[in-house]
Coordinates of N, CA and C and ligand atoms in Angstrom, one line a residue:
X951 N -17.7 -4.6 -16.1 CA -17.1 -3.9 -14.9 C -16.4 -4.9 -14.0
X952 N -15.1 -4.6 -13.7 CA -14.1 -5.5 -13.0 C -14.7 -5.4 -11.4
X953 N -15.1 -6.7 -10.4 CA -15.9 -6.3 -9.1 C -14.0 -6.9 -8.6
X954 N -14.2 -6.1 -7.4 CA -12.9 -6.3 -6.4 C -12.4 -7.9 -6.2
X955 N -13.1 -8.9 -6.1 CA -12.8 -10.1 -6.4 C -12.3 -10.6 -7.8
X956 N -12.5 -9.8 -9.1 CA -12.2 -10.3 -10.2 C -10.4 -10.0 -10.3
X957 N -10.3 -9.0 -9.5 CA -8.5 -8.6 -9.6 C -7.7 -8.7 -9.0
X958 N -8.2 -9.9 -7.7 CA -7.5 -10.3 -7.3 C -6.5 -11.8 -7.4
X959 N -5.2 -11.7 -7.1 CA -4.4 -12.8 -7.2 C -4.6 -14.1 -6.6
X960 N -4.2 -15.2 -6.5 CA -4.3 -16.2 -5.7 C -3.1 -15.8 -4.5
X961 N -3.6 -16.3 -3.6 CA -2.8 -16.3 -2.2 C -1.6 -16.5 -2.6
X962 N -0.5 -15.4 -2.4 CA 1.0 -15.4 -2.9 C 2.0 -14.7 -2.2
X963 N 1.5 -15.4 -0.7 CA 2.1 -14.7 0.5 C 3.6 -15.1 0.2
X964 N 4.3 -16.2 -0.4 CA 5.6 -16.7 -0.2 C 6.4 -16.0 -1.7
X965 N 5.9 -15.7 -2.7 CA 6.1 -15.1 -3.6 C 7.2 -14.2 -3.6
X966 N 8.7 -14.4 -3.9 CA 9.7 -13.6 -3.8 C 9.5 -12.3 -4.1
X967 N 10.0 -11.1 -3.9 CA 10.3 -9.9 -4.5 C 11.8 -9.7 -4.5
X968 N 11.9 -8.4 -4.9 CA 14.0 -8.4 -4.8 C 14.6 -8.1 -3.5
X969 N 15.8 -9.0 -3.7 CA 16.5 -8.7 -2.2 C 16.1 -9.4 -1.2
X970 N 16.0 -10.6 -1.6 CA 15.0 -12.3 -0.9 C 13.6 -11.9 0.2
X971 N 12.8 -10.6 -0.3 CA 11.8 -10.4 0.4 C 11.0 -10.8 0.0
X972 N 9.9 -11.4 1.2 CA 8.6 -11.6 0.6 C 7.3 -11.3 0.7
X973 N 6.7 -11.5 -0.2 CA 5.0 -10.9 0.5 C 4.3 -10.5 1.8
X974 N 4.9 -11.9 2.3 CA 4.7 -12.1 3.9 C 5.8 -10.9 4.6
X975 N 6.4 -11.4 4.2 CA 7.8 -10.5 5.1 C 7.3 -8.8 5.3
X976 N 6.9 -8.4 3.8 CA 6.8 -7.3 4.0 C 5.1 -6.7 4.8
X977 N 4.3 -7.5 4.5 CA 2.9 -7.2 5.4 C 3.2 -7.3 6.6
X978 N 4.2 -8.3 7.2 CA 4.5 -8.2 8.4 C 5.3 -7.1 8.8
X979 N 5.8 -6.6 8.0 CA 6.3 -4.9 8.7 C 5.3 -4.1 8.7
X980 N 4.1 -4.3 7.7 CA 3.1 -3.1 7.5 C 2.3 -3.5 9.3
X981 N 2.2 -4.4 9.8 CA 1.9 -4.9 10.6 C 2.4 -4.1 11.6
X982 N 3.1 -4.5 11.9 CA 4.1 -3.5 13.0 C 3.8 -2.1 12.8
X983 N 3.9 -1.8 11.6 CA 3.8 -0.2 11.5 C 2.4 0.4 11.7
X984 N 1.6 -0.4 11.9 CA 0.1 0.1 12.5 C 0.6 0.9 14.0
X985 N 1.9 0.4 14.6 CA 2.1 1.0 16.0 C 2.3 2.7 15.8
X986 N 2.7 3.2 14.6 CA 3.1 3.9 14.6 C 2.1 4.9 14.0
X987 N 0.8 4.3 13.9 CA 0.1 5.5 13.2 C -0.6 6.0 14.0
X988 N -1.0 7.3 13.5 CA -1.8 8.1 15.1 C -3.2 8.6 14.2
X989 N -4.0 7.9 15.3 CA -5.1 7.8 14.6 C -6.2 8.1 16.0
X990 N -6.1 8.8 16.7 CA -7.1 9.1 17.8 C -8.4 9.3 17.3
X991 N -8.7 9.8 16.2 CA -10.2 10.1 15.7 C -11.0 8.8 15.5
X992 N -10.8 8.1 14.4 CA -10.9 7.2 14.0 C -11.5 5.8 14.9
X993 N -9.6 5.9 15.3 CA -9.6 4.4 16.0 C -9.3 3.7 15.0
X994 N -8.7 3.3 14.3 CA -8.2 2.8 13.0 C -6.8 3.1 12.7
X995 N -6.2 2.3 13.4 CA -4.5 2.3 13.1 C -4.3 1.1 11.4
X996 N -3.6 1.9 10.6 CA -3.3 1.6 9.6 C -1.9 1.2 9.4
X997 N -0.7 0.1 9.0 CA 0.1 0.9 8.8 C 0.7 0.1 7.1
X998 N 1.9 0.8 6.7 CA 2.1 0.6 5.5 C 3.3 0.2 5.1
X999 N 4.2 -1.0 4.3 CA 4.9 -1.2 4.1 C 5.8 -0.6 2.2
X1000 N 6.4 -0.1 2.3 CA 7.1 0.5 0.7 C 8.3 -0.3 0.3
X1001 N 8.3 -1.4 -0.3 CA 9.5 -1.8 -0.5 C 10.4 -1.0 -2.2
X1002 N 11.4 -0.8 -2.1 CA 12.0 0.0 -3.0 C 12.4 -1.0 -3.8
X1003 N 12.9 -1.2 -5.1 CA 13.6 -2.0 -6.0 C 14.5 -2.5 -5.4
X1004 N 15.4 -1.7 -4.9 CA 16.9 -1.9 -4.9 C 16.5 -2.1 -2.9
X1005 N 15.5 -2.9 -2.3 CA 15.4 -3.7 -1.1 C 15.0 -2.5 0.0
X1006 N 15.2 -1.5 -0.2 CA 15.1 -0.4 1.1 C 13.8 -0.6 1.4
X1007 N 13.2 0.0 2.9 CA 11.9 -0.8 3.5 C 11.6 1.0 4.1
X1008 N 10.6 1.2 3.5 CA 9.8 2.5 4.2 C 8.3 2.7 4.9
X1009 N 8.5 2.5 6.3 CA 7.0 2.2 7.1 C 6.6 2.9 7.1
X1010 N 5.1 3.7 7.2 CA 4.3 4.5 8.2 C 3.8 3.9 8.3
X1011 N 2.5 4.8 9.3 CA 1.2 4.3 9.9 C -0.2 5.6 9.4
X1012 N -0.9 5.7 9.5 CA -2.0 7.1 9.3 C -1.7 7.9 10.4
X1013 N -2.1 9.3 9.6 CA -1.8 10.2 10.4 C -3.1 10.8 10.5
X1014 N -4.1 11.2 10.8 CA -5.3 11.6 11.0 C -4.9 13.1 11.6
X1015 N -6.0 14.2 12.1 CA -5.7 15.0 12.0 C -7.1 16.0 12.5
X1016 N -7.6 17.0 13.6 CA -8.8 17.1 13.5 C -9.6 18.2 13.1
X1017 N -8.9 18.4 12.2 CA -9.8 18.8 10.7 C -9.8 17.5 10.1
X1018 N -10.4 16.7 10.0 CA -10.8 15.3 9.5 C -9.9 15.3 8.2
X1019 N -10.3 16.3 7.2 CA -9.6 15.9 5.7 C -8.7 15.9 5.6
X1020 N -8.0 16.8 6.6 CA -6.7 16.5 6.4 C -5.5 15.0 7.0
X1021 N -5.9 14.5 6.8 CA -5.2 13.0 7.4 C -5.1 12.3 6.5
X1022 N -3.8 12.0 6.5 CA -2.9 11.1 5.5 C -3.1 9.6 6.0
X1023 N -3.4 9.1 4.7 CA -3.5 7.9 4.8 C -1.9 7.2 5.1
X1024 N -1.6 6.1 5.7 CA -0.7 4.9 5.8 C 0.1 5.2 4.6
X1025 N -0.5 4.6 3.5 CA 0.0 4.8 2.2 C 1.0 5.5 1.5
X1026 N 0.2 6.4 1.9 CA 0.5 8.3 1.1 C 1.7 8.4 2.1
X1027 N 1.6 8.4 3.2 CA 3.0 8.4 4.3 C 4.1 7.4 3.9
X1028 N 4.2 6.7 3.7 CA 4.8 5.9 3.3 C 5.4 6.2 1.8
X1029 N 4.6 6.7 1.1 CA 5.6 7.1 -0.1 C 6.0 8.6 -0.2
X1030 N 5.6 9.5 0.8 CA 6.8 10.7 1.0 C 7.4 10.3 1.8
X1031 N 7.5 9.6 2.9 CA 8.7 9.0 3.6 C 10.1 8.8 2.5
X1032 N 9.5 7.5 1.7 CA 10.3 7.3 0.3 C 11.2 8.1 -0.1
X1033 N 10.0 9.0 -0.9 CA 10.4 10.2 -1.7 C 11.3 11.3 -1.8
X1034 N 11.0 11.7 0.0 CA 12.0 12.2 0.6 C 13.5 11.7 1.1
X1035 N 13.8 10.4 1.3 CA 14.9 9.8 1.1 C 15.2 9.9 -0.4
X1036 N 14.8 10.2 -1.6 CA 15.8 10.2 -2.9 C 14.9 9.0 -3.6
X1037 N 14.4 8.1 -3.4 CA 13.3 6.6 -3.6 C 12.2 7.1 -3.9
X1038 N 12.3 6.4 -5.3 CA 10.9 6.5 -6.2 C 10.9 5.6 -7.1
X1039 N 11.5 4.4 -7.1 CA 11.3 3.1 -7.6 C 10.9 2.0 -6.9
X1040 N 9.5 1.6 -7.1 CA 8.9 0.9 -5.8 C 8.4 -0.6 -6.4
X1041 N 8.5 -1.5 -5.9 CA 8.0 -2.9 -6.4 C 6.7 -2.9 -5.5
X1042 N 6.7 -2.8 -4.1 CA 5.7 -3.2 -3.8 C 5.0 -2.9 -2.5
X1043 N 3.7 -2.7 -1.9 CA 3.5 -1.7 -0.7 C 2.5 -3.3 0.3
X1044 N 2.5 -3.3 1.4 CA 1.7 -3.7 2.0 C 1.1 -2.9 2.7
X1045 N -0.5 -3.7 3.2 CA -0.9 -2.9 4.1 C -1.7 -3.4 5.2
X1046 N -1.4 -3.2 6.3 CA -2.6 -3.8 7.4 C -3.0 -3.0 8.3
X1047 N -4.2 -3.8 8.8 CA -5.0 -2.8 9.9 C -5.9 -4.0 10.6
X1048 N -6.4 -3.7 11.8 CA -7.3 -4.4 12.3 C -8.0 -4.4 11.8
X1049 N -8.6 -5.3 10.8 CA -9.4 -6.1 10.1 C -9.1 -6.9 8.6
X1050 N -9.5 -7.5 7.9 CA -9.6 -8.2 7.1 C -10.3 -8.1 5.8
X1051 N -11.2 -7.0 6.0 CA -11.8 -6.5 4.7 C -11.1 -6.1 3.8
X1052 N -11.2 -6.8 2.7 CA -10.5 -6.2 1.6 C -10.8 -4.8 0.5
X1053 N -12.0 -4.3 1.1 CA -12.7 -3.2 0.9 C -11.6 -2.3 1.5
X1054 N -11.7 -2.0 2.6 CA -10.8 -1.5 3.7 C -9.2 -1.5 3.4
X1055 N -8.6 -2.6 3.0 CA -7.2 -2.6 3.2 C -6.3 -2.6 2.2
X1056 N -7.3 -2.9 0.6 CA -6.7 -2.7 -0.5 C -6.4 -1.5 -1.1
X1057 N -6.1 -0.3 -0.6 CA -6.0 1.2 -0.6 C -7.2 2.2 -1.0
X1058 N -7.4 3.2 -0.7 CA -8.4 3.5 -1.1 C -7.8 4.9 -2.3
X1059 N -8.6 5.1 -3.4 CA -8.6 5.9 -4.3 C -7.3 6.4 -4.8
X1060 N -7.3 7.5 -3.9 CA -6.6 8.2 -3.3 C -5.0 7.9 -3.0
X1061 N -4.6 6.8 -2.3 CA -3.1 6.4 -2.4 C -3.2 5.8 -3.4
X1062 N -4.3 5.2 -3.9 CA -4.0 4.4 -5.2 C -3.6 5.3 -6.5
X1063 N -3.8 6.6 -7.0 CA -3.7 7.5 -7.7 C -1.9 8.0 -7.0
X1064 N -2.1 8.1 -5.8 CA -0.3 8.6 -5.6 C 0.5 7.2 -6.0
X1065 N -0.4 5.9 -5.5 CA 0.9 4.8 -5.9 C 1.2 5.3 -7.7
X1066 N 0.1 5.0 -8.0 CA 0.3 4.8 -9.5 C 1.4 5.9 -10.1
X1067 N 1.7 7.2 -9.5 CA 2.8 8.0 -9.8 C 3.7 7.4 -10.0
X1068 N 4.1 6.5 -9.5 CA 5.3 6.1 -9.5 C 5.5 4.4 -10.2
X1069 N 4.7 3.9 -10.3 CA 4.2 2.9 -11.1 C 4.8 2.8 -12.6
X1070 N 5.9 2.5 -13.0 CA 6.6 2.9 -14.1 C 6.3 1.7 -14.8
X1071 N 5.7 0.6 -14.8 CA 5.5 0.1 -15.8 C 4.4 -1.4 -15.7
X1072 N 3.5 -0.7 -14.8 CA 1.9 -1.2 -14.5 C 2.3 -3.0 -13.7
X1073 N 3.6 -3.1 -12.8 CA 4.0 -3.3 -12.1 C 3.5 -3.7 -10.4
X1074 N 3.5 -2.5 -10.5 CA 3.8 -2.3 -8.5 C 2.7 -2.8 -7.7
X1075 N 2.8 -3.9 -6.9 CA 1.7 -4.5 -5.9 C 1.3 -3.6 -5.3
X1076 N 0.1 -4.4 -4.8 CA -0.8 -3.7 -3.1 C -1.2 -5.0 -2.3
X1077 N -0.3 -5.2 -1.5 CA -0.8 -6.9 -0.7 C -1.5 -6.1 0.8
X1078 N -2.7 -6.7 0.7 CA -3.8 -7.0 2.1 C -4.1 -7.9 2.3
X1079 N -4.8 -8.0 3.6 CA -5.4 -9.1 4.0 C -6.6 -9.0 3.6
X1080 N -7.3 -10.3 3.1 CA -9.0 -10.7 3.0 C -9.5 -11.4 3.4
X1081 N -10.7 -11.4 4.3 CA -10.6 -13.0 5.1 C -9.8 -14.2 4.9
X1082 N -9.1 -13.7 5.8 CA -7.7 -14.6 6.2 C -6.9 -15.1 5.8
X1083 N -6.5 -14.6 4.3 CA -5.8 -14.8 3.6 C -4.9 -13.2 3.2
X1084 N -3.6 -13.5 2.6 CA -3.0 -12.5 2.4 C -2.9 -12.7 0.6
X1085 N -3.4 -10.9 0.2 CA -3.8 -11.2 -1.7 C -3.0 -10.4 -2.0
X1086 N -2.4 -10.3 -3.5 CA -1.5 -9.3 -4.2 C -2.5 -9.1 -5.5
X1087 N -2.3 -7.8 -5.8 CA -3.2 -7.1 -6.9 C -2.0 -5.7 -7.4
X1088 N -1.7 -5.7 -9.0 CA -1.8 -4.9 -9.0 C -2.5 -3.3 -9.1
X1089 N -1.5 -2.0 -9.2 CA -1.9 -0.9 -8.4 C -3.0 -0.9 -9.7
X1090 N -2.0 -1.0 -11.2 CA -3.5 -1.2 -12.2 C -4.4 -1.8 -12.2
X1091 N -3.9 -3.2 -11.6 CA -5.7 -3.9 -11.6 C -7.0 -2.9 -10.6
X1092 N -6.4 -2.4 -9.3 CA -6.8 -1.9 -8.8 C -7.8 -0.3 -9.2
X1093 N -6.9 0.0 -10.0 CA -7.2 1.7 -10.2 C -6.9 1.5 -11.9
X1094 N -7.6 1.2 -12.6 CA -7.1 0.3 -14.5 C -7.1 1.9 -15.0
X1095 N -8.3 3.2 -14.9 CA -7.9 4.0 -15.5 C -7.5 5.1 -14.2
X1096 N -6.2 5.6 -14.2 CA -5.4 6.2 -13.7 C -5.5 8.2 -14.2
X1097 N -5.6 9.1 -13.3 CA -5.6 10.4 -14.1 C -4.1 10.3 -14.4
X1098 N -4.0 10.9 -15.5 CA -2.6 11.1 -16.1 C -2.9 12.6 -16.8
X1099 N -1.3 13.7 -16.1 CA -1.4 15.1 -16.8 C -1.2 14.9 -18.6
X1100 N -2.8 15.3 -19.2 CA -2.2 15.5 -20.6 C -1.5 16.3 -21.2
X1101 N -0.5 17.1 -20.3 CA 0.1 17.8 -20.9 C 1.2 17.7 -22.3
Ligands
LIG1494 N1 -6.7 4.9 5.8 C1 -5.5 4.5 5.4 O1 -4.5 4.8 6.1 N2 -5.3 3.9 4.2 C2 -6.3 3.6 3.3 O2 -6.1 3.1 2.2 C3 -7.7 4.0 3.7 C4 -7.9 4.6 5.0 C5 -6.9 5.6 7.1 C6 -7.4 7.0 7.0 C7 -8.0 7.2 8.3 O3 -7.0 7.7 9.2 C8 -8.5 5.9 8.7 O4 -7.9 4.9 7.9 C9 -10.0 5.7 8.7 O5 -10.5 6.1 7.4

């Protein structure tokens, strides 16, 4: 059994992606986009960076909600943000929040199962912070078996 340290990358904050972005670059928007998440219950501003193939940048933040279950993670916002612009080819997502646990900021289940929709060819990052370092993992290393419709 893979433990969350086995799948992760070596620190690859400078690491190009397309359209001269980088690792860094884009966690630093997910960064900023913690301003934008509304998270009153919690207290846990999350926010999320989507970079598209072809360079377009899609932020949210969480949207909480108080019926508790219903609150959208950062994530999940960030790829209907996407989705709904016509974008569904994604290289890579960051994510931050006040803290550093990589438990916490490497997505949880749940966006990890919506990234992987779109995940066309076991591809697509998830960069967080872990004690004090910024890590890249893919969405499969993360989530290796994925539900897929056997239709
Ligand atoms: N949250 C995210 O936005 N992304 C995750 O991957 C995990 C958790 C949010 C949901 C909720 O608003 C808050 O963090 C506390 O769970």
């Amino acid at each position: 059994m893979a433990t969350v340290t086995d799948v992760l990358h070596a620190n690859d904050a400078e690491k190009v992606l397309p359209n001269g972005w980088t690792v860094k670059r884009l966690y630093d928007e997910a960064r900023q986009a913690t301003q934008c998440a509304y998270a009153p219950y919690s207290g846990f501003a999350v926010g999320a960076a989507l970079l598209s193939r072809d360079g377009r940048l899609f932020t949210a933040g969480n949207v909480e909600n108080g019926s508790y279950g219903l609150t959208i993670c950062a994530e999940r916002a960030a790829v209907v943000k996407a989705i709904s612009h016509g974008v569904s080819d994604f290289v890579a997502i960051a994510v931050a929040g006040d803290t550093d646990r990589v438990e916490t900021l490497a997505s949880c289940g749940a966006c990890l199962q919506v990234l992987a929709e779109f995940d066309r060819d076991d591809s697509l990052l998830v960069a967080f912070p872990s004690s004090g370092r910024l890590l890249i993992a893919t969405v499969s290393d993360l989530l290796p078996v994925r539900f897929r419709m056997g239709l």
